[in-house]
Coordinates of C-alpha atoms and ligand atoms in Angstrom, one line a residue:
X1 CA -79.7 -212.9 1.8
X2 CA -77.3 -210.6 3.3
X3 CA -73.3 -211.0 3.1
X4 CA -70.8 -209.4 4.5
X5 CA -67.2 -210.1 5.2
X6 CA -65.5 -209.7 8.8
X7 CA -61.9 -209.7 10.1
X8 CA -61.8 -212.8 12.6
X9 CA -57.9 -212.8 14.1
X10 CA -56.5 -210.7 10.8
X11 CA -58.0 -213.2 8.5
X12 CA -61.3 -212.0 6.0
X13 CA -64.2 -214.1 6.5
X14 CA -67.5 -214.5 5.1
X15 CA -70.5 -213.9 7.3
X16 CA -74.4 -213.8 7.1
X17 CA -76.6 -211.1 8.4
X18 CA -79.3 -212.6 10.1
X19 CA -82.0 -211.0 12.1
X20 CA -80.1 -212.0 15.3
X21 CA -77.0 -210.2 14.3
X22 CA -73.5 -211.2 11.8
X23 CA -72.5 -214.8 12.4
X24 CA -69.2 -216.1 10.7
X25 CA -70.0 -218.3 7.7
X26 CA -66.5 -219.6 7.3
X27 CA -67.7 -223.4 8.0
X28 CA -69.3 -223.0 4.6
X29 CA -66.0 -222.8 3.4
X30 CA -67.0 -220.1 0.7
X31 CA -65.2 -216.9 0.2
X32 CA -67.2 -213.6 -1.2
X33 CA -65.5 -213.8 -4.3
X34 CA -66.8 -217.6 -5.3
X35 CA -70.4 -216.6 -4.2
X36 CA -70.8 -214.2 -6.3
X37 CA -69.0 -216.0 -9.2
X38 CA -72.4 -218.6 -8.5
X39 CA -71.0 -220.8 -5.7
X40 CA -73.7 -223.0 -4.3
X41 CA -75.5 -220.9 -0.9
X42 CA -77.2 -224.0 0.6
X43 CA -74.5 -224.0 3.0
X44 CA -75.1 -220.3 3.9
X45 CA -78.6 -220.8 4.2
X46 CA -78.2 -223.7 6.7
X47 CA -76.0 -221.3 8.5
X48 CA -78.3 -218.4 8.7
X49 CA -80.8 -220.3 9.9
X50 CA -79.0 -222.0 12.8
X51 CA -79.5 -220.4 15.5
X52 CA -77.7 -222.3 17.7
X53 CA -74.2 -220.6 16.2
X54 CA -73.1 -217.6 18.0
X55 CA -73.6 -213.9 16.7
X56 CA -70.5 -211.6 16.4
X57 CA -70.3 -208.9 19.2
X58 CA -68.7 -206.4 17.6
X59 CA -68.1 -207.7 14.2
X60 CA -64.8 -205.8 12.7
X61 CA -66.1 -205.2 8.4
X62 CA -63.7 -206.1 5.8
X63 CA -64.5 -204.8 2.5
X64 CA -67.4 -206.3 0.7
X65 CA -65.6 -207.8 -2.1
X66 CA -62.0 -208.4 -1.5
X67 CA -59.8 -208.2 -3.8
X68 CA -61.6 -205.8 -5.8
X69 CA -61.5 -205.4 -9.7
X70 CA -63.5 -201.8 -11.0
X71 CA -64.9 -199.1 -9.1
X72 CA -67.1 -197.2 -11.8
X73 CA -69.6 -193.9 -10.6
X74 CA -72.5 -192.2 -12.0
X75 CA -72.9 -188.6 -11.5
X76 CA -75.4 -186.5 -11.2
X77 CA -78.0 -189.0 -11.3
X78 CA -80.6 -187.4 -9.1
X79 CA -82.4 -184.5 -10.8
X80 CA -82.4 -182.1 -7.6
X81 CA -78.8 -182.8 -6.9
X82 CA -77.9 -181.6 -10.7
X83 CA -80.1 -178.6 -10.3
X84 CA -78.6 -177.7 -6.6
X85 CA -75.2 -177.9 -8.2
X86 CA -75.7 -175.8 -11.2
X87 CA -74.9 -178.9 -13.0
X88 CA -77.1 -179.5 -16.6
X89 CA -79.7 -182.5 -16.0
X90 CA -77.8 -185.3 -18.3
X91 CA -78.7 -186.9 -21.5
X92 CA -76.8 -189.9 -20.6
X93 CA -75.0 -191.5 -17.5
X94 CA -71.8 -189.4 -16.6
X95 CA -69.5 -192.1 -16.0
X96 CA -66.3 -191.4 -13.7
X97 CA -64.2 -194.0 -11.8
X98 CA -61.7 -194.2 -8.5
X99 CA -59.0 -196.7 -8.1
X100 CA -59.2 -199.8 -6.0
X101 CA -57.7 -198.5 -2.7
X102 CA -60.7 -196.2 -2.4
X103 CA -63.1 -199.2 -1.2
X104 CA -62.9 -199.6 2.3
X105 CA -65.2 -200.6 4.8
X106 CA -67.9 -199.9 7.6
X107 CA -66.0 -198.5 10.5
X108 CA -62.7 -197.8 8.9
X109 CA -61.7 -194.7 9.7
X110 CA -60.8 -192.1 6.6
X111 CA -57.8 -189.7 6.4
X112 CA -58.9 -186.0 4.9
X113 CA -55.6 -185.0 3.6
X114 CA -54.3 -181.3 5.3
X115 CA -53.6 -180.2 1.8
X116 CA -57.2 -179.8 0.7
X117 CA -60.3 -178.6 2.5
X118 CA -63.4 -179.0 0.8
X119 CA -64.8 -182.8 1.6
X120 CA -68.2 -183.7 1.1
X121 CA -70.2 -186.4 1.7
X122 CA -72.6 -188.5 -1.0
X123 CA -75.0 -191.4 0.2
X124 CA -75.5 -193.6 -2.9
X125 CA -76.5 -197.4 -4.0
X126 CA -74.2 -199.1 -5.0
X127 CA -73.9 -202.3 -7.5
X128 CA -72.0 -205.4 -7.0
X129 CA -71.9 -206.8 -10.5
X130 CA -72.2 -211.1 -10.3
X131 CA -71.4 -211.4 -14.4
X132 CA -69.0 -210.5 -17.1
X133 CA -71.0 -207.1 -18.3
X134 CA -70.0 -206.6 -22.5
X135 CA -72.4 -204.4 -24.2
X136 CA -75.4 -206.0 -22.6
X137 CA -79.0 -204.7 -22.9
X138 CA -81.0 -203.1 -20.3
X139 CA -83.1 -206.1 -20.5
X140 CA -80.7 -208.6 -19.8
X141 CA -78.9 -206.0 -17.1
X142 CA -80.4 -206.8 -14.0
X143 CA -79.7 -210.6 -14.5
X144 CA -75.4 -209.5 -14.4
X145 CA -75.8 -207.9 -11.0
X146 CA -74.9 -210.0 -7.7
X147 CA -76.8 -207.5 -5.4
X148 CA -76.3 -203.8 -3.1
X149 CA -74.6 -202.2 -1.1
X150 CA -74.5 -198.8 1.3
X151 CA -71.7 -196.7 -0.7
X152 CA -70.5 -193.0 0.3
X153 CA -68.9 -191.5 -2.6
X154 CA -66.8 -188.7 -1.0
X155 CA -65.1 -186.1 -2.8
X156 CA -62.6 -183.1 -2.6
X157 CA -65.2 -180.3 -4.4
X158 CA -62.1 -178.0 -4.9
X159 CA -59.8 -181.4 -7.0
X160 CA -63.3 -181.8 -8.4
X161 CA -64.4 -178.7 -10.0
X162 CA -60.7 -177.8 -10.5
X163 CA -60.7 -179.3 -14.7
X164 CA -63.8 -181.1 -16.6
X165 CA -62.2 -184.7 -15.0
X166 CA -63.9 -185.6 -11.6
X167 CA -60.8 -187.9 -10.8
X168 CA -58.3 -186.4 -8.3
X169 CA -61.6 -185.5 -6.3
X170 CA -62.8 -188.9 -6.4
X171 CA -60.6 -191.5 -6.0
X172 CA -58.2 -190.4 -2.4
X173 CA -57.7 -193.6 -0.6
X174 CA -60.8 -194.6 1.2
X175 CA -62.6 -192.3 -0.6
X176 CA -64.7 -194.9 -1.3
X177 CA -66.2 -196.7 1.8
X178 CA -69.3 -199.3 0.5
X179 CA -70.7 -201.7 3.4
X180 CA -71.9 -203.4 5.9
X181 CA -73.0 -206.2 3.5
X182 CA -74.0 -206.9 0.2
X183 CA -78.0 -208.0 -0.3
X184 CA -77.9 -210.2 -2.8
X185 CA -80.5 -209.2 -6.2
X186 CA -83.5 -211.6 -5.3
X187 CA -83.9 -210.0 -2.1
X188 CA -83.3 -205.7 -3.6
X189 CA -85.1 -204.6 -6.4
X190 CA -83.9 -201.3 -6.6
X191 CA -86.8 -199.9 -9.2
X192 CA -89.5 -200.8 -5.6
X193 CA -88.7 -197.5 -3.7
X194 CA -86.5 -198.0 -1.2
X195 CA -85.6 -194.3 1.1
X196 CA -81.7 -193.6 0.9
X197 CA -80.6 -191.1 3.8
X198 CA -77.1 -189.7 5.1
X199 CA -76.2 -188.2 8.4
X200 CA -73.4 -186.4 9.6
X201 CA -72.8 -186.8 13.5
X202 CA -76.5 -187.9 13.6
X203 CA -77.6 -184.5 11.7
X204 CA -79.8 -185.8 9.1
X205 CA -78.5 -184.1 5.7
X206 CA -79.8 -186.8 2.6
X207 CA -83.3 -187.9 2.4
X208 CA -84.8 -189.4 -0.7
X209 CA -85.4 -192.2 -2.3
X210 CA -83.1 -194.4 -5.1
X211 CA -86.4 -194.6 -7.1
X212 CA -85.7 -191.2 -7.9
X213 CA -82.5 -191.6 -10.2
X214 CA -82.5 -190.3 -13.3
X215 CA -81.3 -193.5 -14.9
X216 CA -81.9 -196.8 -13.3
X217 CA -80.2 -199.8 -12.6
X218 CA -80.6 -201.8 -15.7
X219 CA -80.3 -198.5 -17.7
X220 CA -76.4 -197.7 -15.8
X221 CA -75.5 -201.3 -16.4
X222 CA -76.2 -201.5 -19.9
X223 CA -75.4 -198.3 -20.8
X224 CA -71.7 -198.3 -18.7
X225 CA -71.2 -201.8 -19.8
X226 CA -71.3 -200.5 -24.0
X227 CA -67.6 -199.1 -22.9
X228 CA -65.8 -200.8 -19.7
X229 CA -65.9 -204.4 -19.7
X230 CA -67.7 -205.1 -16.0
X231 CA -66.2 -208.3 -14.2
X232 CA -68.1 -210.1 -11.3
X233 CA -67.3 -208.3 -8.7
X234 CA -66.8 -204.9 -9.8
X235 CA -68.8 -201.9 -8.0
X236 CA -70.9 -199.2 -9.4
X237 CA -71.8 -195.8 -7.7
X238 CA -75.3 -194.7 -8.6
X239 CA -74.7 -191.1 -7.9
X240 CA -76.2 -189.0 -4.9
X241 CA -79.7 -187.1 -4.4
X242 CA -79.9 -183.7 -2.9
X243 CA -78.6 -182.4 0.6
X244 CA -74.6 -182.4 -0.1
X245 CA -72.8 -179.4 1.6
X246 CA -71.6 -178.6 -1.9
X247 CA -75.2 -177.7 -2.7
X248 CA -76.7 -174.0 -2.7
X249 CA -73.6 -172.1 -2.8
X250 CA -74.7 -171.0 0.1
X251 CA -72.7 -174.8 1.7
X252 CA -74.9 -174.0 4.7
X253 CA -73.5 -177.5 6.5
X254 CA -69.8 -176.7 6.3
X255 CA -67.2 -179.2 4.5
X256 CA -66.5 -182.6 6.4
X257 CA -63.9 -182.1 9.0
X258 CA -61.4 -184.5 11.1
X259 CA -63.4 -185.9 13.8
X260 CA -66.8 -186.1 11.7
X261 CA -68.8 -190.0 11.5
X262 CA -70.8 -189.9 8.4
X263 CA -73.5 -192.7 8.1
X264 CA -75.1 -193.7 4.9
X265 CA -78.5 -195.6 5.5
X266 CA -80.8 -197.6 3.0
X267 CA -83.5 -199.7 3.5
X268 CA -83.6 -203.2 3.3
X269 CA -79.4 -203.3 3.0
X270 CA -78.4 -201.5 6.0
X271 CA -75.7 -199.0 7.6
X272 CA -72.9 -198.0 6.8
X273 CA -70.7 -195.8 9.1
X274 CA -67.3 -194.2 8.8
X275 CA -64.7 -191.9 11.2
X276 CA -63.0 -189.0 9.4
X277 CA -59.5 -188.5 10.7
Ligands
MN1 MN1 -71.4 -189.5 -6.5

């Protein structure tokens, strides 16, 4: 099923994604956080398939998990993107993080800070851990994660590039915008392919496919989980395929720029969409 959680007069609630549209779930009385701790989803199933209850118009997206506990990020995790970027194809996940104010949501809008210039955009999966994750085996990985998101993992190329740590190019606030919804795992295998695109004002720029990652799910959630201890809840980046503006040296498609509404699409989750200002 598909989860999300909306902003109904200032208040987060959890909703459903149904075919007809979002439709508030809060007579289930659940909250995000205690489904994916294994709350009973009965109730949310009755709800999404009422369709008597009314859909939201213009549904306002809180984040998908709310509070939020880790935000841990693979790099270079596509092989074209690592080549395009000069970077070495790696032996094992590169693991980087950002701090918790850089989750936001579909359709909030994102400051670019005047004192840098060089944003870019990434379209990745992302993870939404359900268990505690300790040093866990690939095969026992997929059976800690909740389900997906849509994640864009932008970055400052200038704060990025400027030591060997990623950070202060990763982590701005809302440098981290994951959304509409979470699908949970038994609907999203993400090692069936599954086309992962981004688009900046409509301009098709990503177009690949997450069965394409170097290191797959249950591989990134073993291997990550061997040396940060991953909570239900907590979110992991899966890195970014080809067509960044960082790539080429040439940047052919210009840095992001005030004004700009980059999407992040992937089938079978959805769409997620964000303002630069
Ligand atoms: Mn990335």
């Amino acid at each position: 099923m598909k989860l999300c959680n909306i902003l109904v007069d200032g208040a987060v609630r959890l909703a459903v994604v149904t075919e007809r549209g979002v439709v508030d779930a809060a007579a289930a009385g659940l909250s995000m956080r205690e489904v994916i701790a294994g709350a009973d989803r009965a109730p949310l199933e009755a709800i999404a398939a009422d369709p008597s209850l009314p859909v939201a118009a213009e549904p306002v997206y809180a984040n998908v998990v709310d509070p939020v506990g880790k935000l841990v990020c693979i790099g270079l995790n596509y092989r074209q993107h690592a080549i395009n970027t000069n970077m070495p194809i790696p032996k094992y996940p590169v693991l980087f993080s950002k701090f918790a104010d850089a989750l936001v949501p579909s359709g909030a809008a994102v400051e670019l800070p005047a004192w840098e210039d060089s944003y870019d955009y990434e379209a990745e999966l992302v993870i939404v851990m359900g268990r505690e994750a300790w040093g866990v085996s690939r095969e026992e990985a997929k059976a800690c994660v909740f389900g997906y998101t849509c994640g864009n993992d932008l970055s400052c190329r200038d704060a990025q590039m400027r030591s060997g740590q990623w950070l202060i190019g990763k982590t701005m606030p809302g440098f981290g915008p994951c959304g509409p919804c979470i699908v949970t795992a038994d609907e999203f295998d993400p090692d069936e392919p599954h086309a992962i695109r981004s688009y900046v004002n409509n301009e098709k720029r990503q177009d690949s496919d997450i069965t394409d990652m170097i290191f797959p799910v249950a591989e990134i959630v073993s291997y990550s989980s061997r040396y940060v201890h991953l909570s239900p809840g907590d979110l992991i980046f899966t890195g970014t395929p080809s067509g960044v503006a960082l790539e080429g040296g040439e940047n052919k498609y210009g840095w992001l720029r005030a004004g700009d509404e980059v999407e992040i699409r992937i089938d079978g989750i959805g769409s997620l969409r964000n303002r630069l200002i």
